[in-house]
Amino acid sequence: MLEHYTSSQSIRTNFDGAAFSTYALMSVVVPLQLWGRVQRNGFTGLGWDDCSVILALASANVFFWASVVGVRPWVGLHYPAQVSDRDLGTFLQSAFAAQLAMATSPFFSKADLLVLYWRLFSVKRPTYLLVLWLVLLLWFLETLLGALLPCKLMGSAMGPTHYGIACFHKYFWIGSAGVGIATDIAMLAMPVSTVWKLNAPFAQRLVVICAFGLGAFVTVVTVFRLANMVSEKSMNDPTFDFSDSMIWIVAEIHCSVVCSCLPSIRPATMGLARTCTCLTSHSYPQQQAPDGTWQPLPAPIPLDTTQACHGKREDSIWRGPVEKVSIPSSDSKSRTTR
């Protein structure tokens, strides 16, 4: 009994580390992307890719809270020795809600990248993008219907009876993960050839390719999840058998949202760096005094500092006008001495 308790505690610790760390990162990166778009072009600069990432964030929040509130307390425990029928019903209901979010959040994360790709590469590779869109839509419908239809009017998902039929379909999720990996690889390979042909330095092209290739991390996580599900011999004890896969799933969901935002957050990071530099810098412009020495201008008004950082007139940030100092030339000095 003590070994089972220690094992369940270890599983929950791993689950907490994967869930809360990636959730915090996701909660920072998505608003950062939206803030960068608004700062650059206003609210009119928001596009369909921003709508997609907002929907992905909402679905990921549903998955996170369903997993933390309804799944986590019984992860790693054995049914029926340590989990009652009532607790198993709560576990299955939460797992059902998490499954629906698991189908929608990766779809909107991939859609965010595809909208960005369409804006950048639709002129050169429209057919490739249209095929990717078609495959992605079919994959989304297959995943969503696969989570809904086998639940027999959802009755078996709401109670402990027939729990093996309700929410855990091993081979279905293995096939779904395989299609997801294939779409990830196709999306990662798509911008490489176009970026490589750009008339730019090698280092710059490499940086751009790496920015688009950060989604490979999600593909690696999906591969680990797939390998873990293949190694599972049965799902007759869902609270225990599904525990290791749940850790990989929560990391995959959150990281997919983060990686879909990474190619678009450069304007936001540059804006933050520019704002921090303007607020913390002490090297202000100088003026020449009558005695010939250079003295700093009065300190800027903090309220207008951000306006100066965003390309507006810099003379509006100083207190009072700068007096023009006329220094006599050498010819006038020579005439006065004579």
PDB file of C-alpha atoms in Angstrom, residues 185-325:
ATOM      1  CA  ILE A 185       6.426  17.520 -40.048  1.00  0.00           C
ATOM      2  CA  ALA A 186       4.713  18.876 -43.176  1.00  0.00           C
ATOM      3  CA  MET A 187       4.241  22.284 -41.544  1.00  0.00           C
ATOM      4  CA  LEU A 188       7.832  22.373 -40.294  1.00  0.00           C
ATOM      5  CA  ALA A 189       9.258  21.508 -43.717  1.00  0.00           C
ATOM      6  CA  MET A 190       7.087  23.934 -45.653  1.00  0.00           C
ATOM      7  CA  PRO A 191       8.909  27.282 -45.075  1.00  0.00           C
ATOM      8  CA  VAL A 192      12.446  25.852 -45.246  1.00  0.00           C
ATOM      9  CA  SER A 193      12.889  25.888 -49.025  1.00  0.00           C
ATOM     10  CA  THR A 194      11.316  29.329 -49.423  1.00  0.00           C
ATOM     11  CA  VAL A 195      13.402  30.921 -46.679  1.00  0.00           C
ATOM     12  CA  TRP A 196      16.578  29.234 -47.937  1.00  0.00           C
ATOM     13  CA  LYS A 197      16.160  30.896 -51.343  1.00  0.00           C
ATOM     14  CA  LEU A 198      15.981  34.393 -49.869  1.00  0.00           C
ATOM     15  CA  ASN A 199      18.704  36.847 -50.776  1.00  0.00           C
ATOM     16  CA  ALA A 200      19.932  37.203 -47.206  1.00  0.00           C
ATOM     17  CA  PRO A 201      23.044  36.290 -45.205  1.00  0.00           C
ATOM     18  CA  PHE A 202      23.377  32.674 -44.150  1.00  0.00           C
ATOM     19  CA  ALA A 203      23.108  33.491 -40.440  1.00  0.00           C
ATOM     20  CA  GLN A 204      19.904  35.456 -40.951  1.00  0.00           C
ATOM     21  CA  ARG A 205      18.304  32.689 -42.994  1.00  0.00           C
ATOM     22  CA  LEU A 206      19.309  30.156 -40.355  1.00  0.00           C
ATOM     23  CA  VAL A 207      17.710  32.243 -37.600  1.00  0.00           C
ATOM     24  CA  VAL A 208      14.445  32.520 -39.553  1.00  0.00           C
ATOM     25  CA  ILE A 209      14.368  28.765 -40.216  1.00  0.00           C
ATOM     26  CA  CYS A 210      15.005  28.054 -36.531  1.00  0.00           C
ATOM     27  CA  ALA A 211      12.170  30.422 -35.565  1.00  0.00           C
ATOM     28  CA  PHE A 212       9.758  28.494 -37.768  1.00  0.00           C
ATOM     29  CA  GLY A 213      11.227  25.169 -36.616  1.00  0.00           C
ATOM     30  CA  LEU A 214      10.609  25.657 -32.906  1.00  0.00           C
ATOM     31  CA  GLY A 215       7.440  23.622 -33.301  1.00  0.00           C
ATOM     32  CA  ALA A 216       9.656  20.550 -33.605  1.00  0.00           C
ATOM     33  CA  PHE A 217       9.661  20.470 -29.801  1.00  0.00           C
ATOM     34  CA  VAL A 218       5.923  19.734 -29.843  1.00  0.00           C
ATOM     35  CA  THR A 219       6.506  16.974 -32.388  1.00  0.00           C
ATOM     36  CA  VAL A 220       9.081  15.391 -30.075  1.00  0.00           C
ATOM     37  CA  VAL A 221       6.635  15.532 -27.154  1.00  0.00           C
ATOM     38  CA  THR A 222       3.941  13.929 -29.331  1.00  0.00           C
ATOM     39  CA  VAL A 223       6.348  11.139 -30.278  1.00  0.00           C
ATOM     40  CA  PHE A 224       7.045  10.439 -26.598  1.00  0.00           C
ATOM     41  CA  ARG A 225       3.305  10.401 -25.881  1.00  0.00           C
ATOM     42  CA  LEU A 226       2.731   8.012 -28.773  1.00  0.00           C
ATOM     43  CA  ALA A 227       5.500   5.703 -27.575  1.00  0.00           C
ATOM     44  CA  ASN A 228       4.030   5.741 -24.078  1.00  0.00           C
ATOM     45  CA  MET A 229       0.556   4.845 -25.337  1.00  0.00           C
ATOM     46  CA  VAL A 230       1.914   2.024 -27.495  1.00  0.00           C
ATOM     47  CA  SER A 231       3.706   0.561 -24.480  1.00  0.00           C
ATOM     48  CA  GLU A 232       0.487   0.477 -22.427  1.00  0.00           C
ATOM     49  CA  LYS A 233      -0.852  -3.073 -22.323  1.00  0.00           C
ATOM     50  CA  SER A 234      -4.396  -2.239 -21.234  1.00  0.00           C
ATOM     51  CA  MET A 235      -6.687   0.579 -20.159  1.00  0.00           C
ATOM     52  CA  ASN A 236      -8.806  -1.435 -17.718  1.00  0.00           C
ATOM     53  CA  ASP A 237      -7.574   0.708 -14.808  1.00  0.00           C
ATOM     54  CA  PRO A 238      -7.916   4.215 -16.293  1.00  0.00           C
ATOM     55  CA  THR A 239      -6.855   6.205 -13.238  1.00  0.00           C
ATOM     56  CA  PHE A 240      -3.511   4.386 -13.212  1.00  0.00           C
ATOM     57  CA  ASP A 241      -2.940   3.243 -16.800  1.00  0.00           C
ATOM     58  CA  PHE A 242      -3.615   6.692 -18.231  1.00  0.00           C
ATOM     59  CA  SER A 243      -1.414   8.576 -15.751  1.00  0.00           C
ATOM     60  CA  ASP A 244       1.885   8.619 -17.679  1.00  0.00           C
ATOM     61  CA  SER A 245       0.196   9.581 -20.933  1.00  0.00           C
ATOM     62  CA  MET A 246      -1.612  12.418 -19.159  1.00  0.00           C
ATOM     63  CA  ILE A 247       1.708  14.040 -18.250  1.00  0.00           C
ATOM     64  CA  TRP A 248       2.826  14.065 -21.885  1.00  0.00           C
ATOM     65  CA  ILE A 249      -0.582  15.246 -23.103  1.00  0.00           C
ATOM     66  CA  VAL A 250      -0.700  18.285 -20.827  1.00  0.00           C
ATOM     67  CA  ALA A 251       2.818  19.278 -21.908  1.00  0.00           C
ATOM     68  CA  GLU A 252       1.896  18.797 -25.571  1.00  0.00           C
ATOM     69  CA  ILE A 253      -1.270  20.918 -25.388  1.00  0.00           C
ATOM     70  CA  HIS A 254       0.395  23.881 -23.699  1.00  0.00           C
ATOM     71  CA  CYS A 255       3.614  23.738 -25.719  1.00  0.00           C
ATOM     72  CA  SER A 256       1.694  23.636 -28.999  1.00  0.00           C
ATOM     73  CA  VAL A 257       0.087  26.978 -28.120  1.00  0.00           C
ATOM     74  CA  VAL A 258       3.453  28.437 -27.106  1.00  0.00           C
ATOM     75  CA  CYS A 259       5.259  27.278 -30.249  1.00  0.00           C
ATOM     76  CA  SER A 260       2.508  28.608 -32.508  1.00  0.00           C
ATOM     77  CA  CYS A 261       3.132  32.086 -31.070  1.00  0.00           C
ATOM     78  CA  LEU A 262       6.935  32.102 -31.200  1.00  0.00           C
ATOM     79  CA  PRO A 263       7.325  33.143 -34.879  1.00  0.00           C
ATOM     80  CA  SER A 264       5.072  36.163 -34.220  1.00  0.00           C
ATOM     81  CA  ILE A 265       6.340  37.559 -30.908  1.00  0.00           C
ATOM     82  CA  ARG A 266       9.455  39.285 -32.245  1.00  0.00           C
ATOM     83  CA  PRO A 267       7.691  42.691 -32.584  1.00  0.00           C
ATOM     84  CA  ALA A 268       6.496  42.407 -28.988  1.00  0.00           C
ATOM     85  CA  THR A 269       9.926  41.502 -27.629  1.00  0.00           C
ATOM     86  CA  MET A 270      11.544  44.312 -29.611  1.00  0.00           C
ATOM     87  CA  GLY A 271       8.938  46.756 -28.315  1.00  0.00           C
ATOM     88  CA  LEU A 272       9.532  45.651 -24.730  1.00  0.00           C
ATOM     89  CA  ALA A 273      13.282  45.971 -25.153  1.00  0.00           C
ATOM     90  CA  ARG A 274      12.891  49.444 -26.664  1.00  0.00           C
ATOM     91  CA  THR A 275      10.547  50.561 -23.885  1.00  0.00           C
ATOM     92  CA  CYS A 276      12.820  49.224 -21.138  1.00  0.00           C
ATOM     93  CA  THR A 277      15.809  50.935 -22.733  1.00  0.00           C
ATOM     94  CA  CYS A 278      13.995  54.266 -22.857  1.00  0.00           C
ATOM     95  CA  LEU A 279      12.824  53.984 -19.266  1.00  0.00           C
ATOM     96  CA  THR A 280      16.159  52.944 -17.790  1.00  0.00           C
ATOM     97  CA  SER A 281      18.654  54.791 -19.969  1.00  0.00           C
ATOM     98  CA  HIS A 282      20.483  57.763 -18.445  1.00  0.00           C
ATOM     99  CA  SER A 283      22.331  58.888 -21.590  1.00  0.00           C
ATOM    100  CA  TYR A 284      20.141  61.843 -22.558  1.00  0.00           C
ATOM    101  CA  PRO A 285      20.862  64.239 -25.437  1.00  0.00           C
ATOM    102  CA  GLN A 286      23.154  67.163 -24.636  1.00  0.00           C
ATOM    103  CA  GLN A 287      23.351  70.834 -25.506  1.00  0.00           C
ATOM    104  CA  GLN A 288      26.338  73.136 -25.747  1.00  0.00           C
ATOM    105  CA  ALA A 289      26.570  75.749 -23.028  1.00  0.00           C
ATOM    106  CA  PRO A 290      27.838  79.336 -23.594  1.00  0.00           C
ATOM    107  CA  ASP A 291      31.202  78.456 -22.115  1.00  0.00           C
ATOM    108  CA  GLY A 292      31.699  75.775 -24.784  1.00  0.00           C
ATOM    109  CA  THR A 293      31.041  72.742 -22.576  1.00  0.00           C
ATOM    110  CA  TRP A 294      28.376  70.124 -23.272  1.00  0.00           C
ATOM    111  CA  GLN A 295      25.672  69.649 -20.646  1.00  0.00           C
ATOM    112  CA  PRO A 296      22.778  67.158 -20.573  1.00  0.00           C
ATOM    113  CA  LEU A 297      19.306  68.382 -21.317  1.00  0.00           C
ATOM    114  CA  PRO A 298      16.680  68.236 -18.544  1.00  0.00           C
ATOM    115  CA  ALA A 299      15.380  64.767 -17.707  1.00  0.00           C
ATOM    116  CA  PRO A 300      12.542  63.509 -19.927  1.00  0.00           C
ATOM    117  CA  ILE A 301       8.950  63.421 -18.802  1.00  0.00           C
ATOM    118  CA  PRO A 302       8.232  59.731 -18.112  1.00  0.00           C
ATOM    119  CA  LEU A 303       4.713  59.898 -19.564  1.00  0.00           C
ATOM    120  CA  ASP A 304       5.983  60.831 -23.011  1.00  0.00           C
ATOM    121  CA  THR A 305       8.954  58.497 -23.043  1.00  0.00           C
ATOM    122  CA  THR A 306       7.049  55.691 -24.698  1.00  0.00           C
ATOM    123  CA  GLN A 307       5.871  58.094 -27.384  1.00  0.00           C
ATOM    124  CA  ALA A 308       9.448  58.894 -28.199  1.00  0.00           C
ATOM    125  CA  CYS A 309      10.281  55.209 -28.273  1.00  0.00           C
ATOM    126  CA  HIS A 310       7.562  54.553 -30.816  1.00  0.00           C
ATOM    127  CA  GLY A 311       8.871  56.977 -33.353  1.00  0.00           C
ATOM    128  CA  LYS A 312       7.172  60.253 -32.389  1.00  0.00           C
ATOM    129  CA  ARG A 313       8.953  63.562 -32.052  1.00  0.00           C
ATOM    130  CA  GLU A 314      11.630  63.417 -29.423  1.00  0.00           C
ATOM    131  CA  ASP A 315      11.609  67.148 -28.704  1.00  0.00           C
ATOM    132  CA  SER A 316       8.173  66.750 -27.072  1.00  0.00           C
ATOM    133  CA  ILE A 317       9.615  64.791 -24.153  1.00  0.00           C
ATOM    134  CA  TRP A 318      11.811  67.545 -22.781  1.00  0.00           C
ATOM    135  CA  ARG A 319      10.773  70.162 -20.250  1.00  0.00           C
ATOM    136  CA  GLY A 320      10.769  73.488 -22.001  1.00  0.00           C
ATOM    137  CA  PRO A 321      12.338  74.589 -25.259  1.00  0.00           C
ATOM    138  CA  VAL A 322      16.033  74.278 -25.866  1.00  0.00           C
ATOM    139  CA  GLU A 323      17.635  77.700 -26.052  1.00  0.00           C
ATOM    140  CA  LYS A 324      19.836  78.327 -29.010  1.00  0.00           C
ATOM    141  CA  VAL A 325      23.333  79.298 -27.970  1.00  0.00           C
TER     142      VAL A 325
END
